[in-house]
């Protein structure tokens, strides 16, 4: 699951997150909130001044949990992305059995299109496979076509469409 950076390859190092990564995870998580809010402000919450701290604290609280997988990508010694997934039991409302659920994957904008996202996605899928997840599901913002292409390239298929109605 762990990949090391070499001189010939720009592949990042993928490693389990540590609680000491909380500040960077929070900054990246706030970017995720900001991007989604920009996609559709009526659907997604707006980031606030406490978003980085709160998001980082939440993600750090998931480190080492049996039902969670939280990985980071490092390039040149700095965390440049993360992926967060969980193992869930059957969900009657989602009409599915036990599954791995990919909640977040976010790459620092300066590091995108360098293979970091694919490396993180591959690593988190391997980790979920090793933990026995029979399938992996995720949600993607409709406008996030770049991410959807990456997900399709590693075998995800469309199965649901979320629709929102505002008052």
Steps between C-alpha positions, in 0.01 A plus 500: 500500500786742567670655198826690519607800295798437273710728283358344181140505619288776642302240696413623845554310821168370629482434872243472778404838641623599845329725752790741446368549143183667636590856395577404141201266482284787620637736236438240228155413637407869494600506132260211442219694669591814301505314166164336561343825615627663178339219297157561655463745790136402554595134556839505673592676824723806487842489663545721801797619702488188722466252212870407478532445875173308528561285194857425609387409851231268361736323259769465769237337724459227237869402502540141616127422512415145397219613266701779332782534251675836479802529272713796400720565200836664557715667236838640596416452868172692496147359518337588168182296513290258699238232456250402768278192488300289741369148532124494543248225558179452305310822432128456439456864395774465236370153401846345528684242700828546686741724312799721512395862455742754359405821677776738392790519261667835456827605340661839552424697181872558436555121494213399274553324168823343630364155589447577869124442485535169320769385746281590799190345346684178418646481851170558678324243280776248583459577871123448479554174309741380771234575763247290312275766345287311244446819300586869523251779442548876482317820423636762262373850432333510158734778386816314605554333164877467547452287812227297332736415213761382753242290683379344174859427396546276806171315454226705666166518319204734543228351719309790656415861423442743786241769432440808712192718519524837672209684658 
